[in-house]
mmCIF file of C-alpha atoms in Angstrom:
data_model
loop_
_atom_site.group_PDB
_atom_site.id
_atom_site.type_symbol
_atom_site.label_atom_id
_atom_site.label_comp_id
_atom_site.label_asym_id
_atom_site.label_seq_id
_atom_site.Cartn_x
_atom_site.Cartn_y
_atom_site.Cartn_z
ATOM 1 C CA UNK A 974 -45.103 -29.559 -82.939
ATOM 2 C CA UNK A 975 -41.497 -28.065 -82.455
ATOM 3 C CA UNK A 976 -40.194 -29.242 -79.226
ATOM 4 C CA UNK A 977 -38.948 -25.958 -77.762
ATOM 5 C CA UNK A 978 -36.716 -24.458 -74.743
ATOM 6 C CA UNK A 979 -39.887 -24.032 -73.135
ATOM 7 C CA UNK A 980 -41.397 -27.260 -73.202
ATOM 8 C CA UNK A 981 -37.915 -28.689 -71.851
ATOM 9 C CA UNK A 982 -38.307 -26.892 -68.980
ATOM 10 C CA UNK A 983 -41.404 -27.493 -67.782
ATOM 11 C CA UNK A 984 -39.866 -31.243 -67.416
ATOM 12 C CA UNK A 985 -36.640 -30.777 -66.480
ATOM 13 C CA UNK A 986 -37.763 -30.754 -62.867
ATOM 14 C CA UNK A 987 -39.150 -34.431 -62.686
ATOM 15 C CA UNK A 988 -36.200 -35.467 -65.216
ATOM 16 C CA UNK A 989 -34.201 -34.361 -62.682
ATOM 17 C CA UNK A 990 -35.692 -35.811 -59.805
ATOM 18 C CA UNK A 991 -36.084 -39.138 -61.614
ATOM 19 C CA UNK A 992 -40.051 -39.441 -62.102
ATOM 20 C CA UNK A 993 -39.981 -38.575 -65.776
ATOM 21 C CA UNK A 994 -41.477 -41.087 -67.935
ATOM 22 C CA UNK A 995 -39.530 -43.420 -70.247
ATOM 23 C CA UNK A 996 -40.566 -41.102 -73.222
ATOM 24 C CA UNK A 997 -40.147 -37.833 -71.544
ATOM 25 C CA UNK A 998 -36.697 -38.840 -70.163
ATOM 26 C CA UNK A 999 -35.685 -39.768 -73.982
ATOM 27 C CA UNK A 1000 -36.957 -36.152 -75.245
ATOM 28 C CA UNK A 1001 -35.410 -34.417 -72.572
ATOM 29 C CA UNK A 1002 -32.142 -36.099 -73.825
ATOM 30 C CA UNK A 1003 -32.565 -35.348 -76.853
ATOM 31 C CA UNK A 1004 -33.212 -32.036 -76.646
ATOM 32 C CA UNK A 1005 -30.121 -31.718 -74.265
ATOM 33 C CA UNK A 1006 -27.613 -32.960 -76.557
ATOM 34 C CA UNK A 1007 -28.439 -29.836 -79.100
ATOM 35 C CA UNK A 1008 -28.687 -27.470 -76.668
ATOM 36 C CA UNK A 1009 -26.343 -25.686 -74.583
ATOM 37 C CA UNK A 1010 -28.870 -23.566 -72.936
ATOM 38 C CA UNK A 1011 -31.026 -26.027 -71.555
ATOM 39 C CA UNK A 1012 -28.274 -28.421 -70.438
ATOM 40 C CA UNK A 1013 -27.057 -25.475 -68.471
ATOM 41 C CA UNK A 1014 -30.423 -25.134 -66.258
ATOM 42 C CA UNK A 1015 -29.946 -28.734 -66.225
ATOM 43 C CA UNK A 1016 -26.524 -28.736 -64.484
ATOM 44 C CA UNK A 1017 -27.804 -25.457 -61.727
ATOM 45 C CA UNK A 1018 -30.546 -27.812 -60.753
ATOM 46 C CA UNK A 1019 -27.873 -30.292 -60.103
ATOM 47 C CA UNK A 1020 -25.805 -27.981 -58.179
ATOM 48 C CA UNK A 1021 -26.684 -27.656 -54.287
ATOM 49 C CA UNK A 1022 -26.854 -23.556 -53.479
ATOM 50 C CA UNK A 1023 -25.666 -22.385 -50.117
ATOM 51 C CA UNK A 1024 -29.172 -21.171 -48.688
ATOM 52 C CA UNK A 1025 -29.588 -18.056 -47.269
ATOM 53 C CA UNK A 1026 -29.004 -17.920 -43.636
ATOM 54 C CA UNK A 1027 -31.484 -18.604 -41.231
ATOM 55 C CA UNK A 1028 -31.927 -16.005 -38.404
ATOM 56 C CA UNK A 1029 -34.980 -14.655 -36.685
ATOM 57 C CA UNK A 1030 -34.658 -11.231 -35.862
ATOM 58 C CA UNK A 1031 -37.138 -9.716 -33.335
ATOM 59 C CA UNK A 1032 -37.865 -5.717 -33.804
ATOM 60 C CA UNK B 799 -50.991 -41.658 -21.015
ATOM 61 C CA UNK B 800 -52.975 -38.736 -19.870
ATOM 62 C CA UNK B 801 -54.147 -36.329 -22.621
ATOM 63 C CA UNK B 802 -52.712 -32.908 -21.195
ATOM 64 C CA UNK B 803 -49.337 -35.023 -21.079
ATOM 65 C CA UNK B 804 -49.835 -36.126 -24.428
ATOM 66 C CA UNK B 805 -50.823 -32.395 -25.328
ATOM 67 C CA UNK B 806 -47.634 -30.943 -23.815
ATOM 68 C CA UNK B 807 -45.473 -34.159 -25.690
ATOM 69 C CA UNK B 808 -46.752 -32.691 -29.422
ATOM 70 C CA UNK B 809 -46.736 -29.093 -28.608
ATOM 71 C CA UNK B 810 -42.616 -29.998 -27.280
ATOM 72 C CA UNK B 811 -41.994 -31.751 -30.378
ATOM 73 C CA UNK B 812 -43.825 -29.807 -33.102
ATOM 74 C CA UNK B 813 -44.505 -26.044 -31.415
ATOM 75 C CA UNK B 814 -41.214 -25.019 -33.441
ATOM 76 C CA UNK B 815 -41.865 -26.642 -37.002
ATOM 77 C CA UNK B 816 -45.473 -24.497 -36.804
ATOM 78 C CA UNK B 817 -43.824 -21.567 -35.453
ATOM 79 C CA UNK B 818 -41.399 -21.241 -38.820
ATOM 80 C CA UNK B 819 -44.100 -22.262 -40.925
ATOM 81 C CA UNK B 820 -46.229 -19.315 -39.594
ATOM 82 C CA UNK B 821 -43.331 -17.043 -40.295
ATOM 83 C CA UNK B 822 -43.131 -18.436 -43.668
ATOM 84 C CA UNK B 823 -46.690 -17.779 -44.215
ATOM 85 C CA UNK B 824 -46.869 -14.557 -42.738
ATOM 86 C CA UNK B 825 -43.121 -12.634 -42.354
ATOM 87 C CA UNK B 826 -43.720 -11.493 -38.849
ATOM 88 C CA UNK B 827 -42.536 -13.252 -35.870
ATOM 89 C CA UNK B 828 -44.930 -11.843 -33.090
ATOM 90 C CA UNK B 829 -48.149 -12.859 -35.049
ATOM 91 C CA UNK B 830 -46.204 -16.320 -35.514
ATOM 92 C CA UNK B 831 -46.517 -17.018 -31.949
ATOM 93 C CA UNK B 832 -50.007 -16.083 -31.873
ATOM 94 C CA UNK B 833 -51.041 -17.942 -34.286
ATOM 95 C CA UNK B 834 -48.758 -21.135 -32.893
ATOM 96 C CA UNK B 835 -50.945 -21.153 -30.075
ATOM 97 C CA UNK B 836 -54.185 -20.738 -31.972
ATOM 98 C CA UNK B 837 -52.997 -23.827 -34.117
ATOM 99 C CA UNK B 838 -51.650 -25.891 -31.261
ATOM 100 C CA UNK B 839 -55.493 -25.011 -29.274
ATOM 101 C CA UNK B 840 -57.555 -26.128 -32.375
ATOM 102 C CA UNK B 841 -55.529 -29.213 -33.406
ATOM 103 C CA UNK B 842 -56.088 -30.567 -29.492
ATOM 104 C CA UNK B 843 -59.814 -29.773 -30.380
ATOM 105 C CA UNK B 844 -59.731 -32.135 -32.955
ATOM 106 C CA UNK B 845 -56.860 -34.674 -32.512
ATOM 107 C CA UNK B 846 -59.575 -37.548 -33.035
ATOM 108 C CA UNK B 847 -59.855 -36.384 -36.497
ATOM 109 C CA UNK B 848 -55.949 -37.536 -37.049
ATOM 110 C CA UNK B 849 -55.783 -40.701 -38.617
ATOM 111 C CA UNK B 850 -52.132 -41.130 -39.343
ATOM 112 C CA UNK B 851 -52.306 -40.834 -43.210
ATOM 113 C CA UNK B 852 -49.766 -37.815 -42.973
ATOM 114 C CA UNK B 853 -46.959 -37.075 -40.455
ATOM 115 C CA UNK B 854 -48.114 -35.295 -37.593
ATOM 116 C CA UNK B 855 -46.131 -32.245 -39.045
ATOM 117 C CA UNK B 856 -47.855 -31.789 -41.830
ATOM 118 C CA UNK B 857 -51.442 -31.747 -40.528
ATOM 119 C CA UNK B 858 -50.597 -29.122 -38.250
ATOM 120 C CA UNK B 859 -48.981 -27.305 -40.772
ATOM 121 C CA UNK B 860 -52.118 -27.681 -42.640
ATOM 122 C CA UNK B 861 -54.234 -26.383 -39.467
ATOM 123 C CA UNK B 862 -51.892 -23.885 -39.013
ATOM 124 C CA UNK B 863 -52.496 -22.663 -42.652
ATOM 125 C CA UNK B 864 -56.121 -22.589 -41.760
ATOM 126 C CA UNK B 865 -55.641 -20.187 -38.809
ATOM 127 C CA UNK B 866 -53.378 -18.025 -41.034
ATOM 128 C CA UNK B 867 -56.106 -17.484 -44.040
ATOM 129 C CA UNK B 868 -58.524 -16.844 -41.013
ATOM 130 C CA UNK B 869 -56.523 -14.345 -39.619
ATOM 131 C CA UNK B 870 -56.183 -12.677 -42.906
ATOM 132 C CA UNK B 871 -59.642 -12.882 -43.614
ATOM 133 C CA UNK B 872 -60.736 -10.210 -40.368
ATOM 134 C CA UNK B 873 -59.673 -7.484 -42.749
ATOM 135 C CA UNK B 874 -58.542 -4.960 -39.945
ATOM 136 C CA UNK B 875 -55.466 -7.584 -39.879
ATOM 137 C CA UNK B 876 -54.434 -7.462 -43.883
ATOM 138 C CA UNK B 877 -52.538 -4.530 -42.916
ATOM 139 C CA UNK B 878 -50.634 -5.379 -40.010
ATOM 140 C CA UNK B 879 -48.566 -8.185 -41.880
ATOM 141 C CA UNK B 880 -44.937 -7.258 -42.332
ATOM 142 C CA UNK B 881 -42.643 -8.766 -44.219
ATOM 143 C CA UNK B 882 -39.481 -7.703 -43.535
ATOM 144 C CA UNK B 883 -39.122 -9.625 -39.623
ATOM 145 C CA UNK B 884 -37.836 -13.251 -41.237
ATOM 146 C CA UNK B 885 -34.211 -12.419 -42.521
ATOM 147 C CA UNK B 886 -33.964 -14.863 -45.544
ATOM 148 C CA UNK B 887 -32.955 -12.112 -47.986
ATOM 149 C CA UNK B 888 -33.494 -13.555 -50.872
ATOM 150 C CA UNK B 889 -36.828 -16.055 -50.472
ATOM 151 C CA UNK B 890 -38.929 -13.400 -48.633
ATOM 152 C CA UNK B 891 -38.071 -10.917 -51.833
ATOM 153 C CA UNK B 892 -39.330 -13.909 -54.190
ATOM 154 C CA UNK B 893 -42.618 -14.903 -55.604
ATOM 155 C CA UNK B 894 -44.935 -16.100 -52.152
ATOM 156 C CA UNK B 895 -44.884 -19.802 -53.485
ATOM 157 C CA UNK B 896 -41.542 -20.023 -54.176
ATOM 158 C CA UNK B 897 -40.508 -18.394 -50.702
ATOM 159 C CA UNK B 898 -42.638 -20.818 -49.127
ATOM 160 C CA UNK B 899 -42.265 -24.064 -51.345
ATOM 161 C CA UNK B 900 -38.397 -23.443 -50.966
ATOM 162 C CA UNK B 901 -38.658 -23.109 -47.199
ATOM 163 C CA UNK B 902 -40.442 -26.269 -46.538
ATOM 164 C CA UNK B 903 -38.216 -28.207 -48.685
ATOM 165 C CA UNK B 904 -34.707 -26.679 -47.791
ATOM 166 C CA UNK B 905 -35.051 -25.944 -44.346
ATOM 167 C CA UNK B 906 -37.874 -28.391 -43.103
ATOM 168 C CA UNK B 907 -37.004 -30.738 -45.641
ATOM 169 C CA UNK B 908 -40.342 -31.557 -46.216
ATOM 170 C CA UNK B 909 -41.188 -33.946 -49.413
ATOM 171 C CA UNK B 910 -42.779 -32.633 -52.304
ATOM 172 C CA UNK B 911 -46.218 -35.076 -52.314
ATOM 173 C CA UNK B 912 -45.995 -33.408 -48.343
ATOM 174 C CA UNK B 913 -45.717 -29.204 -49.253
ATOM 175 C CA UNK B 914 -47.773 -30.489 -51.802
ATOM 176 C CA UNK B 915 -50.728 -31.539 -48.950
ATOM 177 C CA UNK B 916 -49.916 -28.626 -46.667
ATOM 178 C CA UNK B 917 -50.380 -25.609 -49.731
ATOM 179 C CA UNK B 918 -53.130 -27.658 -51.306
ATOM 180 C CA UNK B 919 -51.625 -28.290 -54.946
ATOM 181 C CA UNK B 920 -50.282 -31.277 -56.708
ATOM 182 C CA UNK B 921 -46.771 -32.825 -55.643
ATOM 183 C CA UNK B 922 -45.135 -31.541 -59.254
ATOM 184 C CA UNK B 923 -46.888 -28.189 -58.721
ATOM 185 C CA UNK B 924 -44.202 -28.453 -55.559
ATOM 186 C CA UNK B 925 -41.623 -29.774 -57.331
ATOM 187 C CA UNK B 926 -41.511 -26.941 -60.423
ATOM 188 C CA UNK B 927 -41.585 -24.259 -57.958
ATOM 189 C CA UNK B 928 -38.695 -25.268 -55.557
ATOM 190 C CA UNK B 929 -37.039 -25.887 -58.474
ATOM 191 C CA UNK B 930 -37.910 -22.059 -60.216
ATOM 192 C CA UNK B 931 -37.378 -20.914 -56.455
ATOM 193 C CA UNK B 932 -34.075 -22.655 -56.094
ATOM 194 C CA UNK B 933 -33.054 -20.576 -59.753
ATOM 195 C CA UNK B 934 -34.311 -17.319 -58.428
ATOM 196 C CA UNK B 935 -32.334 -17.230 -55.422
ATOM 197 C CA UNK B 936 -29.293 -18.563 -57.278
ATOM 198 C CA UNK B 937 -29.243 -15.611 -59.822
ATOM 199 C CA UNK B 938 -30.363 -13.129 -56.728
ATOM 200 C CA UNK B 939 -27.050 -14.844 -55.176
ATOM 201 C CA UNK B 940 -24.737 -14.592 -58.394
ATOM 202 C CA UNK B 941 -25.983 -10.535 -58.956
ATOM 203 C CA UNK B 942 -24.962 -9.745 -55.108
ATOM 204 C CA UNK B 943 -21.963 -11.192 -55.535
ATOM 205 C CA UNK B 944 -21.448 -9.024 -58.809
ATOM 206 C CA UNK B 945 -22.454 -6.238 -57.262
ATOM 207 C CA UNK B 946 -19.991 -6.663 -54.027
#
């Protein structure tokens, strides 16, 4: 089976939190080094986001 | 120490983690401290039934999600929630889970095995939706600024 965009991302989350398995990691790599795309998503999850604001507002 | 103290030591400590929570869960503010107090009244009742295999935190986040789903099951109150009353533009617009997986890990900085335990799902089902949540907002974010 073709190892798509798809599949990529369902494991890009624990590759990037560090719990991927030894194999996983190594597809996830290899997958990254053809594809722009993908390494993209890769460096946003990297990237800390201001959050939104926090404020209660009572009506 | 004497229980009521005790009481009054968790409900200081924790009273404010529940409270967001419940406006997590449920977008209005004024039901949120209802439903704090409804938490706070039925995790005294059972405070035996703690056994330390979580933080304190997350089983009364747990209870409290309890009392929410109860609250939404007396179906006179399904249309009373309003979701506008917690100003986090962009989570409250998103998907429920994300809003809520992304609150409890950016803001409460809760772990994923621990949002995991509160919403009832696996610690990667947690992980893939801060994650997707964490994407959402950023696009949301980038279009706004676009749009400026």
């Amino acid at each position: 089976m073709k190892i798509t965009c798809d599949i990529i991302n369902d494991l890009l989350p624990s590759y990037v939190d560090g719990v991927c398995s030894e194999d996983s990691c190594k597809l996830v790599e290899e997958h990254l080094h053809d594809c722009a795309g993908c390494s993209q998503k890769l460096k946003y999850m990297k990237n800390p986001i201001k959050c939104p604001e926090y404020r209660l507002q009572k009506k | 120490m004497q229980d009521s103290a005790k009481e009054k030591d968790i409900y200081m400590e924790y009273a404010n983690i529940v409270k967001r929570f419940l406006i997590s869960l449920s977008g209005n503010v004024d039901l949120a401290d209802d439903l704090t107090q409804e938490t706070f009244y039925q995790a005294y009742k059972s405070i035996h039934r703690y056994n330390g295999n979580c933080k304190m935190s997350v089983w009364l986040c747990q209870i409290a999600k309890h009392v929410y789903f109860d609250y939404l099951k007396e179906e006179k109150h399904l249309q009373k929630v309003d979701l506008d009353t917690l100003d986090l533009f962009a989570v409250q617009n998103a998907k429920k889970s994300y809003g809520q997986v992304f609150w409890l890990r950016a803001y409460e900085e809760m772990s994923f095995k621990e949002i995991g335990e509160i919403l009832g799902k696996s610690e990667n089902w947690a992980r893939v939706n801060y994650y997707r949540a964490k994407e959402w907002i950023r696009r949301r974010m980038e279009s706004d600024e676009n749009n400026l």
